[in-house]
Amino acid sequence: QVQLVESGGGLVQAGGSLRLSCAASGSFFSINAIGWYRQAPGKQRELVASVIDGGNTNYADSVKGRFTISRDNAKNTVYLQMNSLKPGDTAIYQCNADITNWSRSRHLYWGQGTQVTVSS
């Protein structure tokens, strides 16, 4: 059973930094892509950043230059370093992974979500 375990959320002042971690546990063949989404109250969920198996990254325009996604393949873990945080970054952040299991079928998995709150 694949699980995504997130950590690192919390409360920070504007201009501060946080680092989120998401570890994929369980047995599987490969992680095709992994990343972070967020959803603020009253807003739709949006992609924040993702990294695919080849290492290419993708960022929402609103976080480019402030957030950095990185992946540790040996630990099946993805990190989201968030700098220069703004109140508008306040949201529940969820890890998402596109994983191929041993039967070669692909599935999307979601973490439980972690709250990030940026105070002004």
PDB file of C-alpha atoms in Angstrom, residues 4-118:
ATOM      1  CA  LEU A   4       2.472   9.791   0.958  1.00  0.00           C
ATOM      2  CA  VAL A   5       3.543  11.207   4.297  1.00  0.00           C
ATOM      3  CA  GLU A   6       3.926  14.958   4.496  1.00  0.00           C
ATOM      4  CA  SER A   7       5.619  17.163   7.038  1.00  0.00           C
ATOM      5  CA  GLY A   8       6.873  20.695   7.468  1.00  0.00           C
ATOM      6  CA  GLY A   9       3.828  22.923   7.462  1.00  0.00           C
ATOM      7  CA  GLY A  10       3.200  25.575  10.064  1.00  0.00           C
ATOM      8  CA  LEU A  11       2.814  29.258  10.832  1.00  0.00           C
ATOM      9  CA  VAL A  12       5.355  31.776   9.592  1.00  0.00           C
ATOM     10  CA  GLN A  13       5.527  35.518   9.167  1.00  0.00           C
ATOM     11  CA  ALA A  14       5.531  37.108   5.756  1.00  0.00           C
ATOM     12  CA  GLY A  15       8.990  36.986   4.255  1.00  0.00           C
ATOM     13  CA  GLY A  16       9.850  33.831   6.126  1.00  0.00           C
ATOM     14  CA  SER A  17      10.609  30.332   4.892  1.00  0.00           C
ATOM     15  CA  LEU A  18       9.295  26.826   5.317  1.00  0.00           C
ATOM     16  CA  ARG A  19      10.296  23.508   3.862  1.00  0.00           C
ATOM     17  CA  LEU A  20       7.746  20.809   3.139  1.00  0.00           C
ATOM     18  CA  SER A  21       8.645  17.149   2.776  1.00  0.00           C
ATOM     19  CA  CYS A  22       6.688  14.318   1.237  1.00  0.00           C
ATOM     20  CA  ALA A  23       7.906  10.738   1.489  1.00  0.00           C
ATOM     21  CA  ALA A  24       6.372   7.925  -0.539  1.00  0.00           C
ATOM     22  CA  SER A  25       6.274   4.729   1.459  1.00  0.00           C
ATOM     23  CA  GLY A  26       5.373   1.207   0.441  1.00  0.00           C
ATOM     24  CA  SER A  27       6.500  -0.962  -2.428  1.00  0.00           C
ATOM     25  CA  PHE A  28       6.227   0.239  -6.009  1.00  0.00           C
ATOM     26  CA  PHE A  29       8.102   0.199  -9.280  1.00  0.00           C
ATOM     27  CA  SER A  30       8.691   3.890  -9.878  1.00  0.00           C
ATOM     28  CA  ILE A  31       7.567   7.437  -9.248  1.00  0.00           C
ATOM     29  CA  ASN A  32       6.774   9.051 -12.570  1.00  0.00           C
ATOM     30  CA  ALA A  33       6.033  12.500 -11.203  1.00  0.00           C
ATOM     31  CA  ILE A  34       5.616  14.014  -7.778  1.00  0.00           C
ATOM     32  CA  GLY A  35       4.694  17.446  -6.621  1.00  0.00           C
ATOM     33  CA  TRP A  36       2.637  19.777  -4.517  1.00  0.00           C
ATOM     34  CA  TYR A  37      -0.815  21.251  -4.874  1.00  0.00           C
ATOM     35  CA  ARG A  38      -2.472  23.778  -2.624  1.00  0.00           C
ATOM     36  CA  GLN A  39      -5.971  24.910  -1.860  1.00  0.00           C
ATOM     37  CA  ALA A  40      -6.866  28.098  -0.070  1.00  0.00           C
ATOM     38  CA  PRO A  41     -10.308  28.669   1.448  1.00  0.00           C
ATOM     39  CA  GLY A  42     -12.825  29.474  -1.253  1.00  0.00           C
ATOM     40  CA  LYS A  43     -10.385  28.767  -4.051  1.00  0.00           C
ATOM     41  CA  GLN A  44      -9.762  25.897  -6.396  1.00  0.00           C
ATOM     42  CA  ARG A  45      -6.868  23.558  -5.845  1.00  0.00           C
ATOM     43  CA  GLU A  46      -3.866  24.564  -7.907  1.00  0.00           C
ATOM     44  CA  LEU A  47      -0.564  23.010  -8.841  1.00  0.00           C
ATOM     45  CA  VAL A  48       2.312  24.651  -6.993  1.00  0.00           C
ATOM     46  CA  ALA A  49       5.289  22.695  -8.298  1.00  0.00           C
ATOM     47  CA  SER A  50       6.115  19.286  -9.669  1.00  0.00           C
ATOM     48  CA  VAL A  51       9.108  17.266 -10.768  1.00  0.00           C
ATOM     49  CA  ILE A  52       9.033  14.407 -13.243  1.00  0.00           C
ATOM     50  CA  ASP A  53      11.212  11.314 -13.354  1.00  0.00           C
ATOM     51  CA  GLY A  54      13.736  12.931 -15.680  1.00  0.00           C
ATOM     52  CA  GLY A  55      14.210  15.826 -13.289  1.00  0.00           C
ATOM     53  CA  ASN A  56      12.299  18.515 -15.160  1.00  0.00           C
ATOM     54  CA  THR A  57      10.397  20.845 -12.902  1.00  0.00           C
ATOM     55  CA  ASN A  58       7.252  22.897 -13.300  1.00  0.00           C
ATOM     56  CA  TYR A  59       6.119  25.837 -11.166  1.00  0.00           C
ATOM     57  CA  ALA A  60       3.043  27.973 -10.849  1.00  0.00           C
ATOM     58  CA  ASP A  61       3.799  31.505 -12.007  1.00  0.00           C
ATOM     59  CA  SER A  62       2.904  32.825  -8.573  1.00  0.00           C
ATOM     60  CA  VAL A  63       5.742  30.923  -6.887  1.00  0.00           C
ATOM     61  CA  LYS A  64       8.502  31.091  -9.495  1.00  0.00           C
ATOM     62  CA  GLY A  65      11.671  32.503  -8.007  1.00  0.00           C
ATOM     63  CA  ARG A  66      10.469  31.897  -4.459  1.00  0.00           C
ATOM     64  CA  PHE A  67       9.797  28.156  -4.241  1.00  0.00           C
ATOM     65  CA  THR A  68      12.132  25.329  -5.176  1.00  0.00           C
ATOM     66  CA  ILE A  69      11.123  21.711  -5.593  1.00  0.00           C
ATOM     67  CA  SER A  70      13.694  18.962  -5.304  1.00  0.00           C
ATOM     68  CA  ARG A  71      13.628  15.206  -5.247  1.00  0.00           C
ATOM     69  CA  ASP A  72      15.701  12.595  -3.459  1.00  0.00           C
ATOM     70  CA  ASN A  73      15.182   9.433  -5.476  1.00  0.00           C
ATOM     71  CA  ALA A  74      17.011   7.244  -2.967  1.00  0.00           C
ATOM     72  CA  LYS A  75      14.553   8.270  -0.258  1.00  0.00           C
ATOM     73  CA  ASN A  76      11.484   8.541  -2.526  1.00  0.00           C
ATOM     74  CA  THR A  77      11.048  11.992  -1.075  1.00  0.00           C
ATOM     75  CA  VAL A  78      10.233  15.363  -2.548  1.00  0.00           C
ATOM     76  CA  TYR A  79      10.920  18.676  -0.878  1.00  0.00           C
ATOM     77  CA  LEU A  80       9.391  22.086  -1.401  1.00  0.00           C
ATOM     78  CA  GLN A  81      11.553  24.925  -0.150  1.00  0.00           C
ATOM     79  CA  MET A  82       9.371  27.998   0.203  1.00  0.00           C
ATOM     80  CA  ASN A  83      11.084  31.347   0.620  1.00  0.00           C
ATOM     81  CA  SER A  84       9.786  34.915   0.731  1.00  0.00           C
ATOM     82  CA  LEU A  85       6.409  33.637   1.808  1.00  0.00           C
ATOM     83  CA  LYS A  86       3.381  35.854   1.382  1.00  0.00           C
ATOM     84  CA  PRO A  87      -0.030  35.817   3.052  1.00  0.00           C
ATOM     85  CA  GLY A  88      -1.394  34.708  -0.307  1.00  0.00           C
ATOM     86  CA  ASP A  89       0.551  31.464   0.051  1.00  0.00           C
ATOM     87  CA  THR A  90      -1.664  30.457   2.961  1.00  0.00           C
ATOM     88  CA  ALA A  91      -3.338  27.178   2.058  1.00  0.00           C
ATOM     89  CA  ILE A  92      -3.459  23.472   2.675  1.00  0.00           C
ATOM     90  CA  TYR A  93      -0.594  21.941   0.726  1.00  0.00           C
ATOM     91  CA  GLN A  94      -0.998  18.396  -0.545  1.00  0.00           C
ATOM     92  CA  CYS A  95       1.566  16.082  -2.026  1.00  0.00           C
ATOM     93  CA  ASN A  96       0.595  14.236  -5.178  1.00  0.00           C
ATOM     94  CA  ALA A  97       2.436  11.387  -6.870  1.00  0.00           C
ATOM     95  CA  ASP A  98       1.977   9.503 -10.125  1.00  0.00           C
ATOM     96  CA  ILE A  99       3.284   6.044  -9.294  1.00  0.00           C
ATOM     97  CA  THR A 100       3.726   2.857 -11.307  1.00  0.00           C
ATOM     98  CA  ASN A 101       3.280  -0.229  -9.197  1.00  0.00           C
ATOM     99  CA  TRP A 102       4.807  -3.656  -9.755  1.00  0.00           C
ATOM    100  CA  SER A 103       1.961  -4.730 -12.050  1.00  0.00           C
ATOM    101  CA  ARG A 104       2.904  -1.727 -14.250  1.00  0.00           C
ATOM    102  CA  SER A 105      -0.379   0.044 -13.651  1.00  0.00           C
ATOM    103  CA  ARG A 106      -0.248   3.746 -12.798  1.00  0.00           C
ATOM    104  CA  HIS A 107      -2.084   5.436 -10.013  1.00  0.00           C
ATOM    105  CA  LEU A 108      -2.339   8.900  -8.515  1.00  0.00           C
ATOM    106  CA  TYR A 109      -1.834   9.177  -4.791  1.00  0.00           C
ATOM    107  CA  TRP A 110      -2.478  12.080  -2.440  1.00  0.00           C
ATOM    108  CA  GLY A 111      -1.063  12.961   0.920  1.00  0.00           C
ATOM    109  CA  GLN A 112      -3.214  14.023   3.823  1.00  0.00           C
ATOM    110  CA  GLY A 113      -2.321  17.692   3.457  1.00  0.00           C
ATOM    111  CA  THR A 114      -0.402  20.081   5.637  1.00  0.00           C
ATOM    112  CA  GLN A 115      -1.446  23.592   6.629  1.00  0.00           C
ATOM    113  CA  VAL A 116       0.763  26.530   5.730  1.00  0.00           C
ATOM    114  CA  THR A 117      -0.238  29.845   7.257  1.00  0.00           C
ATOM    115  CA  VAL A 118       1.605  33.070   6.480  1.00  0.00           C
TER     116      VAL A 118
END
